[in-house]
mmCIF file of C-alpha atoms in Angstrom:
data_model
loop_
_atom_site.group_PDB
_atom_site.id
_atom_site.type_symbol
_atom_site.label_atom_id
_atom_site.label_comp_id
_atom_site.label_asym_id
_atom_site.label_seq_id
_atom_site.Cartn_x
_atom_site.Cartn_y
_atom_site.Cartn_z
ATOM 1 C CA UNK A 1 26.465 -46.339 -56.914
ATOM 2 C CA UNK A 2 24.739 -49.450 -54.877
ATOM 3 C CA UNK A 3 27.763 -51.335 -54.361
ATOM 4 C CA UNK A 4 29.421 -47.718 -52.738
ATOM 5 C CA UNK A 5 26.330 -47.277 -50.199
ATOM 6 C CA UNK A 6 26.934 -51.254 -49.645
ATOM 7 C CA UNK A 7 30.328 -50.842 -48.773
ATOM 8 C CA UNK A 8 29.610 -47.948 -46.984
ATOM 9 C CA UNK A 9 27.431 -49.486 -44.502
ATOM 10 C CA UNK A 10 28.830 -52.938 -44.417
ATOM 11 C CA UNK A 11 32.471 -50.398 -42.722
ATOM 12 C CA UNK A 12 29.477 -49.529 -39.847
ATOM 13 C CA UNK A 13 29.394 -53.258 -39.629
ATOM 14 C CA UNK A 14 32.266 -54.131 -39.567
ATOM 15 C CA UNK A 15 33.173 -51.403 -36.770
ATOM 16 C CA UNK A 16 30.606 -52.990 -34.641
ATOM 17 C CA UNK A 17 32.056 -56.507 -35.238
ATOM 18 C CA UNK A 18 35.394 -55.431 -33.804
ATOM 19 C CA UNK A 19 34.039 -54.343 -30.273
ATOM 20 C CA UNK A 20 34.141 -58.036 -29.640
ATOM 21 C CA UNK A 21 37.093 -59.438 -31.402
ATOM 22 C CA UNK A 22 38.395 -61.818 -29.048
ATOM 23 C CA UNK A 23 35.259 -61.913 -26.297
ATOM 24 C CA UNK A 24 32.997 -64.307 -28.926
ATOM 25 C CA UNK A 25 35.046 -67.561 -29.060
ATOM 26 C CA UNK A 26 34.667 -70.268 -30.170
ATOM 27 C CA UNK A 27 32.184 -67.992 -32.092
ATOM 28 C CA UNK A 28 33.205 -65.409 -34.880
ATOM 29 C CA UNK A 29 32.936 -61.891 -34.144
ATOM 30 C CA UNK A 30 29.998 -60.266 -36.228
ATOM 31 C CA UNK A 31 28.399 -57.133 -36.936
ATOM 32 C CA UNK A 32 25.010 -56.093 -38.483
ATOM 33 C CA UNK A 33 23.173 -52.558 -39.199
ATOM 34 C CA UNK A 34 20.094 -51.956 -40.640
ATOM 35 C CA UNK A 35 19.072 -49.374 -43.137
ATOM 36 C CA UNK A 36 16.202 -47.739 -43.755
ATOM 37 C CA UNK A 37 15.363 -45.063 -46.332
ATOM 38 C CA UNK A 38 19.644 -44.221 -46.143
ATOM 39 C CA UNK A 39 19.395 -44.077 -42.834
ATOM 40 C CA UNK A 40 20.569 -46.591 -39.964
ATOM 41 C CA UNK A 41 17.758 -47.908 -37.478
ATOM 42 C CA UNK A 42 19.763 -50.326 -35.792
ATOM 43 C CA UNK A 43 23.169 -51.890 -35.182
ATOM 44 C CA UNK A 44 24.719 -54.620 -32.859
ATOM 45 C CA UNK A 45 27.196 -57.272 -32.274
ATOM 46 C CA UNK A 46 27.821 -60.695 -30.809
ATOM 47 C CA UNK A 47 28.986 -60.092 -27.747
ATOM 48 C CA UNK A 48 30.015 -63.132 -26.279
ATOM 49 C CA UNK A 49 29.005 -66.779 -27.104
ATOM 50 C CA UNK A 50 25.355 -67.999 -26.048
ATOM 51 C CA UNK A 51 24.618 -64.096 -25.928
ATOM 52 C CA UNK A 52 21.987 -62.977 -29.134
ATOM 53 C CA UNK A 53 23.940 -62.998 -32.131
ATOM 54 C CA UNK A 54 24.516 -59.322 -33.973
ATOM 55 C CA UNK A 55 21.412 -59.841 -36.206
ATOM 56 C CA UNK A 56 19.373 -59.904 -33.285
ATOM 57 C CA UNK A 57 20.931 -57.043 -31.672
ATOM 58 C CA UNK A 58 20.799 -54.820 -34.296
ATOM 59 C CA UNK A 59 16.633 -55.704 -34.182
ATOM 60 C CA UNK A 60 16.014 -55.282 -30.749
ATOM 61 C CA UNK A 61 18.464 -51.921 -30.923
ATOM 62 C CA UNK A 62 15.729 -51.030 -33.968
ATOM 63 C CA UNK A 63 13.190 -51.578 -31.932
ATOM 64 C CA UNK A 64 14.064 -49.914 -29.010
ATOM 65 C CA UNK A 65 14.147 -46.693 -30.566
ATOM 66 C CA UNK A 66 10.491 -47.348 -32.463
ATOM 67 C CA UNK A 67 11.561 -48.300 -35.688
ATOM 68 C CA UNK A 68 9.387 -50.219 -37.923
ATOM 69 C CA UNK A 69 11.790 -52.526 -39.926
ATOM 70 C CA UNK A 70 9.888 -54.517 -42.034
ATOM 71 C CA UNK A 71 11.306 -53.436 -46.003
ATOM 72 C CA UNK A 72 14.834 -52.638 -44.852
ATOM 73 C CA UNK A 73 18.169 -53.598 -45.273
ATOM 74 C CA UNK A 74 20.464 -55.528 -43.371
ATOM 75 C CA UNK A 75 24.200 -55.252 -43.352
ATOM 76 C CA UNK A 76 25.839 -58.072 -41.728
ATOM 77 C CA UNK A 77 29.652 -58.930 -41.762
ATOM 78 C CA UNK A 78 29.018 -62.718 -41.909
ATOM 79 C CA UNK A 79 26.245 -65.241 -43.532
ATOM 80 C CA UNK A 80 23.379 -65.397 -40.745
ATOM 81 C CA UNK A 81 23.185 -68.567 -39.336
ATOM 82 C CA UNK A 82 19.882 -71.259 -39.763
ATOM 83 C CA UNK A 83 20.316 -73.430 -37.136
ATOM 84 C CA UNK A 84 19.707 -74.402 -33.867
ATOM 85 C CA UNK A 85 22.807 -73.660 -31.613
ATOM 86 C CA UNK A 86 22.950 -71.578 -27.996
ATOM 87 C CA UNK A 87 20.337 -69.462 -29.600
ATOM 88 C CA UNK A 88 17.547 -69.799 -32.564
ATOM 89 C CA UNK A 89 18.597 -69.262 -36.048
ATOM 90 C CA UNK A 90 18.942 -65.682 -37.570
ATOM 91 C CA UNK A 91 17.209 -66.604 -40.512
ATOM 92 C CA UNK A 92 13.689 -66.492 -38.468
ATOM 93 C CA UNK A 93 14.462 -63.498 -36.738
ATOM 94 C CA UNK A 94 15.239 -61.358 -40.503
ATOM 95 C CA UNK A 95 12.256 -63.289 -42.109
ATOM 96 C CA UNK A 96 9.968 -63.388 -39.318
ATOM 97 C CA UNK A 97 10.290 -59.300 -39.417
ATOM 98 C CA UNK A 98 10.057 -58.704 -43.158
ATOM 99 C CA UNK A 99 13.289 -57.225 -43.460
ATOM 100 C CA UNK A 100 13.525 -57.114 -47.330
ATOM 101 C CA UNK A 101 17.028 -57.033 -48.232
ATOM 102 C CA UNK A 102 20.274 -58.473 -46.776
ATOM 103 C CA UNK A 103 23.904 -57.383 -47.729
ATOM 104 C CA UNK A 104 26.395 -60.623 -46.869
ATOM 105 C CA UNK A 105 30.115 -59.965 -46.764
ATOM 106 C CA UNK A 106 31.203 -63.525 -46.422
ATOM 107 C CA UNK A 107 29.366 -66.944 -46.059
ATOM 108 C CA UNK A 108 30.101 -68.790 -43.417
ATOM 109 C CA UNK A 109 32.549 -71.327 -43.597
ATOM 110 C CA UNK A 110 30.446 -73.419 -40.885
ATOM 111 C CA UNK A 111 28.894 -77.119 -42.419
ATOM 112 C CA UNK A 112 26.183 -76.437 -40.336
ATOM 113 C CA UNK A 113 25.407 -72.911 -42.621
ATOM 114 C CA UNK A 114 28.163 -72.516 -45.802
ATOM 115 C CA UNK A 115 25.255 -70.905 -47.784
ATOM 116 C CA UNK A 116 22.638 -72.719 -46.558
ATOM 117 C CA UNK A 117 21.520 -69.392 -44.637
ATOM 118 C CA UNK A 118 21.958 -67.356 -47.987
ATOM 119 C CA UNK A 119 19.878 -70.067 -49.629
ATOM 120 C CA UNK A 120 16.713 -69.939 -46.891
ATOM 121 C CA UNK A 121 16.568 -65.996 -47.674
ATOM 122 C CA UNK A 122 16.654 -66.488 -50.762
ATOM 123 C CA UNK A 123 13.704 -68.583 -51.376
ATOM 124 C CA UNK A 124 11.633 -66.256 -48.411
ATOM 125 C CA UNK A 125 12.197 -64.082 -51.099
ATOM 126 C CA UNK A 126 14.763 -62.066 -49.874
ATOM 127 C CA UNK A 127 17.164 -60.031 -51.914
ATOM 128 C CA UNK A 128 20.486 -61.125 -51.275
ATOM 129 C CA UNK A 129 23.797 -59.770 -51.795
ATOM 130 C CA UNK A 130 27.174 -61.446 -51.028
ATOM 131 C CA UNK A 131 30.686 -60.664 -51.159
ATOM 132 C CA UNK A 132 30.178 -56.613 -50.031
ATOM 133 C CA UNK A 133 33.870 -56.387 -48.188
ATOM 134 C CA UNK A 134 34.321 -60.240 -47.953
ATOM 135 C CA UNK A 135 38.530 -59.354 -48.007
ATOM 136 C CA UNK A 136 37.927 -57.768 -44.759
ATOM 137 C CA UNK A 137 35.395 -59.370 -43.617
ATOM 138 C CA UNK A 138 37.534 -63.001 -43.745
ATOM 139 C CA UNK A 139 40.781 -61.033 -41.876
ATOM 140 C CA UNK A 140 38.570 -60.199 -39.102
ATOM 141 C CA UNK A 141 37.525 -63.684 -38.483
ATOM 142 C CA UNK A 142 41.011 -65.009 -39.579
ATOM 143 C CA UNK A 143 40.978 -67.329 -36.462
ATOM 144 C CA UNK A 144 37.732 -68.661 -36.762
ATOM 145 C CA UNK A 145 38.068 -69.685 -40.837
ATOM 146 C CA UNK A 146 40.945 -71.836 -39.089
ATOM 147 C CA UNK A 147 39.489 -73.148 -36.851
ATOM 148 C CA UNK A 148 36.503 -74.572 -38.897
ATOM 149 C CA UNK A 149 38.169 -75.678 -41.684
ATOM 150 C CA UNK A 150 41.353 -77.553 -40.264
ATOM 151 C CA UNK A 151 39.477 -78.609 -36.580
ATOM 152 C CA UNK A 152 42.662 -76.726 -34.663
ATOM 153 C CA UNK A 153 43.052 -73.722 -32.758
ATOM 154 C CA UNK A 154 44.762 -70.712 -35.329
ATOM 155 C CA UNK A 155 48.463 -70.984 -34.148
ATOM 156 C CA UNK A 156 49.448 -67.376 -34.020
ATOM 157 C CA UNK A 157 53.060 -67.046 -33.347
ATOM 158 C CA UNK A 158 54.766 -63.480 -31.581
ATOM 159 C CA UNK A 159 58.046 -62.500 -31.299
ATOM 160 C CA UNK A 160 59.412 -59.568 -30.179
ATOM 161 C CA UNK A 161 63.319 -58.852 -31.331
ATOM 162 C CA UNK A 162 66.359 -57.138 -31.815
ATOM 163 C CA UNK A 163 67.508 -56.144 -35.413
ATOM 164 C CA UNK A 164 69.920 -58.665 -35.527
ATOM 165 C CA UNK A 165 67.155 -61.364 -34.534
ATOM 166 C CA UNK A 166 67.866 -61.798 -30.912
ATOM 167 C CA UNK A 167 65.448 -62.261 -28.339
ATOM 168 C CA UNK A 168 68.078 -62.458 -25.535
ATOM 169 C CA UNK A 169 71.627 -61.732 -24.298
ATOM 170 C CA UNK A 170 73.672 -64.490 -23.665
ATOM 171 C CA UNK A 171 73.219 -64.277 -20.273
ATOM 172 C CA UNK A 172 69.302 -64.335 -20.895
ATOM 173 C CA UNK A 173 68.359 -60.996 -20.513
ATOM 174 C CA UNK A 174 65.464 -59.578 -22.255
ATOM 175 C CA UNK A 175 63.893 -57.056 -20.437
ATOM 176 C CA UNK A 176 62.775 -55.028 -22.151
ATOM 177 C CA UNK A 177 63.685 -55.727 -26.250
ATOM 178 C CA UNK A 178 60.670 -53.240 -27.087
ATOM 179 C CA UNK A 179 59.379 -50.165 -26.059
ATOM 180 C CA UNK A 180 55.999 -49.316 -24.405
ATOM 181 C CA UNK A 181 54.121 -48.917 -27.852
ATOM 182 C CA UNK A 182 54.877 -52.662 -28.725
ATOM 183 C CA UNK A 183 54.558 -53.758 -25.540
ATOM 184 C CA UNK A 184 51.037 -52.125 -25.457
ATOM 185 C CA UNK A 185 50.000 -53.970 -28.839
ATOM 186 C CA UNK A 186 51.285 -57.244 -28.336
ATOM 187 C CA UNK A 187 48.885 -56.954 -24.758
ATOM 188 C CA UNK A 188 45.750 -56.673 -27.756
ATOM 189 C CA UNK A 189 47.381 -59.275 -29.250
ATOM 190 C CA UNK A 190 46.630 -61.284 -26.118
ATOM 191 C CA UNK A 191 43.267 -59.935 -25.530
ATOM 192 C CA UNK A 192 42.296 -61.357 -28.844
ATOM 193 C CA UNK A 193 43.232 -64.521 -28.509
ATOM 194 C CA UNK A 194 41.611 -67.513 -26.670
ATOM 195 C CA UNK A 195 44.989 -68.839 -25.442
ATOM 196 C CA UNK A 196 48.762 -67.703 -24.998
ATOM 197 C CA UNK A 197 51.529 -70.590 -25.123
ATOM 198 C CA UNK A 198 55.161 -70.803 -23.633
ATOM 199 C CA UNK A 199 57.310 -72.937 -23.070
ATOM 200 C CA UNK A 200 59.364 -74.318 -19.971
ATOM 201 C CA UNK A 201 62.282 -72.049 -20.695
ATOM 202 C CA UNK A 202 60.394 -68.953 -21.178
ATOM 203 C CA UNK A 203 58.532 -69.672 -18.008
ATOM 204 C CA UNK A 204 61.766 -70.181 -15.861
ATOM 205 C CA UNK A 205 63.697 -67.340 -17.639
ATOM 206 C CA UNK A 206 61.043 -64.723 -17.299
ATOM 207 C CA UNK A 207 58.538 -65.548 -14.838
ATOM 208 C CA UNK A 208 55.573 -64.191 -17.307
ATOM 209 C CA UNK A 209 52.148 -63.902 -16.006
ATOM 210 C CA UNK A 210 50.944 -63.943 -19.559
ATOM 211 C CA UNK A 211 47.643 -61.984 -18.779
ATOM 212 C CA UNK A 212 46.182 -58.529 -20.501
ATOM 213 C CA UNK A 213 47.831 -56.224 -18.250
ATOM 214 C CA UNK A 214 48.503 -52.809 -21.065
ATOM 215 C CA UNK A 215 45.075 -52.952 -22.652
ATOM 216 C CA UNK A 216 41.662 -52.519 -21.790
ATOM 217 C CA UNK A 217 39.771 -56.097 -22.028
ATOM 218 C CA UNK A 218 37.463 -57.814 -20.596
ATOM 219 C CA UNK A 219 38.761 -61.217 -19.915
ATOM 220 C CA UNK A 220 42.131 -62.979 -19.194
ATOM 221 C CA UNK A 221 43.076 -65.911 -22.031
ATOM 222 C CA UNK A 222 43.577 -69.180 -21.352
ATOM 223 C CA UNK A 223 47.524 -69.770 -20.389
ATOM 224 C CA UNK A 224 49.050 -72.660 -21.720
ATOM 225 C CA UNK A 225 52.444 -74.372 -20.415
ATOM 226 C CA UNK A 226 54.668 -76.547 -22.099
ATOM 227 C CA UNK A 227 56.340 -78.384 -19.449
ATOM 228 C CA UNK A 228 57.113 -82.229 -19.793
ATOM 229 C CA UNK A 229 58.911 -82.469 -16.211
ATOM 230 C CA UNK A 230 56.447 -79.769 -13.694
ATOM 231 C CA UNK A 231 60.078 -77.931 -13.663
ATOM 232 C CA UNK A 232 57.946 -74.595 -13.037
ATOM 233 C CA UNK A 233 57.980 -74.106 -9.606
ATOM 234 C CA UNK A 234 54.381 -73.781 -8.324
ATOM 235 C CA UNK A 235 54.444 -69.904 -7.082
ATOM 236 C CA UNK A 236 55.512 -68.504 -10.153
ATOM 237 C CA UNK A 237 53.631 -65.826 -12.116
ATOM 238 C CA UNK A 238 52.163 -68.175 -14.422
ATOM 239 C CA UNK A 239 49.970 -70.219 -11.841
ATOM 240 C CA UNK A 240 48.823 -67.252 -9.831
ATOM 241 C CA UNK A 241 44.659 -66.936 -9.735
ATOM 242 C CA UNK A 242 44.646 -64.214 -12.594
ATOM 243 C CA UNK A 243 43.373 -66.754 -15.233
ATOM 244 C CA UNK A 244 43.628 -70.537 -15.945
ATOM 245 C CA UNK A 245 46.743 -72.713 -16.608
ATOM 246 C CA UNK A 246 46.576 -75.837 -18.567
ATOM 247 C CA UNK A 247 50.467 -77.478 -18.317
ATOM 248 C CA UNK A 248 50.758 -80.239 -20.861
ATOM 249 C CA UNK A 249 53.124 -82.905 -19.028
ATOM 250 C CA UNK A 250 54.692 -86.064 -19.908
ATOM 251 C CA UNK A 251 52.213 -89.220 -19.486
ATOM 252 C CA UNK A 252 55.024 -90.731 -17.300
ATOM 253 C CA UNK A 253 55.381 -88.233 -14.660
ATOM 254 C CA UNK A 254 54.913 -89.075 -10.710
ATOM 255 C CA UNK A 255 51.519 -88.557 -9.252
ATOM 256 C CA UNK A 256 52.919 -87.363 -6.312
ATOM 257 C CA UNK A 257 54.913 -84.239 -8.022
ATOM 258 C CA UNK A 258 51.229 -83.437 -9.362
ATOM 259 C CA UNK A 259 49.238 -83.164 -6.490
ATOM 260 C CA UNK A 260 49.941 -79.930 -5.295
ATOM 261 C CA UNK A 261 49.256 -78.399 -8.914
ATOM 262 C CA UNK A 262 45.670 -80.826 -8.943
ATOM 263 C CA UNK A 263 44.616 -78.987 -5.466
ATOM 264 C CA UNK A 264 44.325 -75.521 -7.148
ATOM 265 C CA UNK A 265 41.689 -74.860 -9.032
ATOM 266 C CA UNK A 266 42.640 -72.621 -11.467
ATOM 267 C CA UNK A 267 44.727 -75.608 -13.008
ATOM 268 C CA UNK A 268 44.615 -78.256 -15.475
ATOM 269 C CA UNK A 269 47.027 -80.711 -16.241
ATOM 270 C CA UNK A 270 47.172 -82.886 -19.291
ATOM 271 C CA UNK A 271 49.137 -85.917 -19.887
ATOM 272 C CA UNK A 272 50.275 -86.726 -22.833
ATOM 273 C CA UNK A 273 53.147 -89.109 -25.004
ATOM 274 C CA UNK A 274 56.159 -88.554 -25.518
ATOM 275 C CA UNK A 275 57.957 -89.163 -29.053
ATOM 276 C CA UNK A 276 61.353 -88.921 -29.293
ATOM 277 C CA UNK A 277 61.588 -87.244 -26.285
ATOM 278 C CA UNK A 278 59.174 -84.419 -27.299
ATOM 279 C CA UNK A 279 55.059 -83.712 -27.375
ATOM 280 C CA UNK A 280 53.824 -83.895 -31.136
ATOM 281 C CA UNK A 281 52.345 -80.592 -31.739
ATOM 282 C CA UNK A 282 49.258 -82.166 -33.233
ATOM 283 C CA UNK A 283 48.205 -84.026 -29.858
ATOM 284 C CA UNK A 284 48.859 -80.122 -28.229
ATOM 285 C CA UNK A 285 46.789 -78.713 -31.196
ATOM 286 C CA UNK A 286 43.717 -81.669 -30.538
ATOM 287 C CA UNK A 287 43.509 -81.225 -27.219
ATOM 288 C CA UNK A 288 43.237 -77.217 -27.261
ATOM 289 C CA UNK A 289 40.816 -77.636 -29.936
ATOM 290 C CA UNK A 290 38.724 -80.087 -27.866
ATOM 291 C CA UNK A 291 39.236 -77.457 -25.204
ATOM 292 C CA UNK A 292 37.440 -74.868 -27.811
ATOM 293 C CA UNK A 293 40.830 -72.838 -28.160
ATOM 294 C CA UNK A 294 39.996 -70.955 -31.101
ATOM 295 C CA UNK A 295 43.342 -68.642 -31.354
ATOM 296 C CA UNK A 296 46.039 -69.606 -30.050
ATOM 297 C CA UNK A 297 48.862 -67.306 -29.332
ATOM 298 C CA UNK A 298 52.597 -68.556 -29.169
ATOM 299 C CA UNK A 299 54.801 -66.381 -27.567
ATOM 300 C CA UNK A 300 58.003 -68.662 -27.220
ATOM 301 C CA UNK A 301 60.666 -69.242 -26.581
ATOM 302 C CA UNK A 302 63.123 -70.197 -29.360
ATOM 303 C CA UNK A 303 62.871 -73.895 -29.115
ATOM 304 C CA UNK A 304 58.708 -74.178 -29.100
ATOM 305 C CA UNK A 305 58.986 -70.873 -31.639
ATOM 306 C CA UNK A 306 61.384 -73.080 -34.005
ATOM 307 C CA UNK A 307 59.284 -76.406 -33.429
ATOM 308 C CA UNK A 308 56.200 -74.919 -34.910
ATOM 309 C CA UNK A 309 57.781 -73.381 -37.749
ATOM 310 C CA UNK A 310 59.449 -76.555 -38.808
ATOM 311 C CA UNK A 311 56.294 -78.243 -38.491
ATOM 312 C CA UNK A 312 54.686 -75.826 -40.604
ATOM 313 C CA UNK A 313 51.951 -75.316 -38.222
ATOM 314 C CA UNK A 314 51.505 -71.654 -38.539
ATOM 315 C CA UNK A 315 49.163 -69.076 -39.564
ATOM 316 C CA UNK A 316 50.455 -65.760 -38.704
ATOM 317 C CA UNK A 317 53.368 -64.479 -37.307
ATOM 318 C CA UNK A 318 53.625 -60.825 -35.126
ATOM 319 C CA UNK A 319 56.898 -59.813 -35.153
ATOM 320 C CA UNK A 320 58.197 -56.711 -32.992
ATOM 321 C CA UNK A 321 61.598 -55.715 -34.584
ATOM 322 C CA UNK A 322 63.181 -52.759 -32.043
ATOM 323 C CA UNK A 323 66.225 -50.474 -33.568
ATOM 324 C CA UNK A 324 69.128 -52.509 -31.229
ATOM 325 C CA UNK A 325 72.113 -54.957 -31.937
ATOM 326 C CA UNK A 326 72.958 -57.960 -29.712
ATOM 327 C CA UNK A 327 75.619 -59.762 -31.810
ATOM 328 C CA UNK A 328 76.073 -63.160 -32.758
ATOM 329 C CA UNK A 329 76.455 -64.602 -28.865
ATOM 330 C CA UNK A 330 72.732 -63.833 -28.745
ATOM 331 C CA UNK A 331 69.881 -65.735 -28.080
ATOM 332 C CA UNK A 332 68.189 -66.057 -31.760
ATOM 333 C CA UNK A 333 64.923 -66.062 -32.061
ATOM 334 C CA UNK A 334 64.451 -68.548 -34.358
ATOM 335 C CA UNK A 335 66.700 -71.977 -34.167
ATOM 336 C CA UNK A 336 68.048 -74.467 -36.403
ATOM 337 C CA UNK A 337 65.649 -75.193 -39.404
ATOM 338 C CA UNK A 338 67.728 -77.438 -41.131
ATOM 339 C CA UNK A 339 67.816 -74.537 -44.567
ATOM 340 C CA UNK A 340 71.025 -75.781 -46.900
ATOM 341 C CA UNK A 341 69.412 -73.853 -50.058
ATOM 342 C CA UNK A 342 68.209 -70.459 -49.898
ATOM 343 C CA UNK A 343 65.341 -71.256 -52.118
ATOM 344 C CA UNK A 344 64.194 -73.704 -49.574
ATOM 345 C CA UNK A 345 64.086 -70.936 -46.784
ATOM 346 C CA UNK A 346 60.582 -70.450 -45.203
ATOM 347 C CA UNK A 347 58.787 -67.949 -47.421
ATOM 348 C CA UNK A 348 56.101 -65.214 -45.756
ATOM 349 C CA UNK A 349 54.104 -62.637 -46.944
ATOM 350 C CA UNK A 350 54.078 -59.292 -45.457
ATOM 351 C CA UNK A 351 50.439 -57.894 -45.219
ATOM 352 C CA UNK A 352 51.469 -55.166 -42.994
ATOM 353 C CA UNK A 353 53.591 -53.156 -41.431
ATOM 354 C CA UNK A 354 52.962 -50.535 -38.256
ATOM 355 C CA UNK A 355 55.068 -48.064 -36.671
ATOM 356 C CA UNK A 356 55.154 -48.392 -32.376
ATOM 357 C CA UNK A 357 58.175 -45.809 -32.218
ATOM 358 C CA UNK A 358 60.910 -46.597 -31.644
ATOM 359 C CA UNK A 359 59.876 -50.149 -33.116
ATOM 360 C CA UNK A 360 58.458 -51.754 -36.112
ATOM 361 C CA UNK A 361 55.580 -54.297 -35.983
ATOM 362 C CA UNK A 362 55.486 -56.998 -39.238
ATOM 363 C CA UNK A 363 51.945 -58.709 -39.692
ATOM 364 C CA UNK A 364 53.212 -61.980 -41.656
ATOM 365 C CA UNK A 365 51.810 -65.172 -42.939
ATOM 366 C CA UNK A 366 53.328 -67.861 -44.686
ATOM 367 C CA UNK A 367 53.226 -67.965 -48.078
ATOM 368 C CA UNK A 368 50.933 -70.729 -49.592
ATOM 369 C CA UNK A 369 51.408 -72.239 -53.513
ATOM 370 C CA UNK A 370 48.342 -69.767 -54.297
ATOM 371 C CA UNK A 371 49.918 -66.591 -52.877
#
């Protein structure tokens, strides 16, 4: 009967956690309620980072209505953290105010806490529960788990195509694959993450702004270029003062053909190596990551698409399937990845599938030894 009032409440928190999925990073998006006597006193979220974290909220939302919360119980969609960061640790703020029980759905994977926090309430003598929803809780913060654990941004690739796996005619058209439904999802998709990729082709074929345009959000992501040469002439979409640009460029390039992109501000450009005529993906990946790029969505086009598959640095993929035939003259969406055995194809998982009529949406990841 507990653990169904647990999960019950920890759903509330989880709700609230989502109102900021994709405003928080480099921080995980979290949730917390409190419960009193069945009934909830407070609730909050982390808004944004260096803003109060959700534990806090949900206090000072307690507080604000008059509620005494010393002898409740707190729901809260990830392990509060005890250290010093932006802000003061949580594990004062639920001690300091007698709060006598707290519901945990996952620890966080964070050095700097990983149980530690769990372990401070615990010897306050706190009741503690873990693991309420910790499925959930972990998909939510997908991104972040990444980003911890392997130091690089979670590489989050989209593709949008035909049934046939086209993204293009032969003559490069595109517009549109999809319908408005998938357009208007893979725009969340951008809202949620703290970066969207292309390449040079992509930016030269379709002049893509690459902002959150079809869904309500607060802030524009970080665009990212791919462009060894500065081919991408300097009043297209992508440079425009919606958001910022970073263009990753080869280390050899003229100073001179730079200058006009260094004078506005909205851009960054980052030299790196060549090797074998192409960036490594991990120098991309490092420098993002030193950038605090905690999600990073690829959106194409076939070459970068097919260069981080084959690298097998990938986490999810998105992929918008819409009820149309191209043929084999095509642009594919995926290119040459060297497969002479089918049992040595790429395997994913499918963890979900949508309807965005008259298209299909595929939520995939790759499939690991322990799937």
């Amino acid at each position: 009967m507990m653990k169904n009032i647990d999960e019950k409440f920890m759903k509330m928190a989880l709700q609230e956690a989502r109102k900021a999925k994709g405003y928080t990073h480099p921080n995980p998006a979290v949730g917390a309620v409190i419960v009193k006597d069945g009934k909830i006193i407070g609730k909050g979220y982390h808004k944004k980072a260096g803003m109060p974290h959700a534990e806090k909220e949900a206090i000072k939302d307690a507080f604000s209505k008059g509620f005494d919360i010393a002898g409740s119980t707190m729901y809260v969609t990830l392990e509060p953290c005890c250290h010093y960061g932006r802000t003061p640790p949580c594990t004062e703020a639920i001690i300091d105010n007698r709060i006598k029980r707290v519901v945990v759905a996952t620890l966080d994977p964070n050095p700097q806490v990983a149980g530690k926090g769990v372990e401070i309430l615990r010897k306050q003598g706190i009741q503690v529960e873990t693991g309420i929803l910790e499925k959930e809780a972990r998909k939510l913060n997908e991104d972040f788990f990444i980003y911890i654990r392997k130091k690089r941004p979670f590489v989050h690739l989209k593709i949008a195509q035909t049934l046939d796996g086209k993204i293009a005619t032969k003559t490069g058209s595109s517009k549109w694959i999809t319908g408005e439904k998938a357009r208007r999802f893979a725009h969340k998709l951008r809202k949620e993450a703290t970066a969207v990729l292309v390449g040079v082709g992509t930016a030269l074929a379709d002049n893509p702004q690459l902002t959150v345009r079809n869904y309500p959000s607060k802030k524009q992501p970080l665009r990212v270029l791919i462009d060894k040469y500065l081919q991408t002439p300097l009043d297209y979409k992508i440079f425009d003062s919606t958001a910022k640009t970073i263009v990753f460029v080869a280390e050899d390039i003229p100073e001179g053909q730079l200058k006009p992109f260094k004078n506005k501000e909205n851009i960054q450009i980052i030299k790196l190596p060549l090797k074998e005529g192409r960036f490594d993906i991990n120098d991309i990946l490092k420098k993002l990551y030193e950038l605090e790029v905690m999600h990073l969505l690829v959106e194409g086009g076939n070459s970068i698409i097919t260069e981080f598959i084959t690298s097998g640095i990938y986490d999810k993929i998105s992929l918008f399937v819409a009820p149309k035939l191209i043929g084999e003259d095509g642009i594919s969406a995926i290119g040459k990845l060297g497969v002479e055995d089918i049992n040595e194809a790429s395997k994913l998982r499918v963890e979900g599938i949508k309807r965005l009529p008259p298209d299909i949406y595929f939520e995939l990841y790759p499939l690991k030894m322990e799937d």
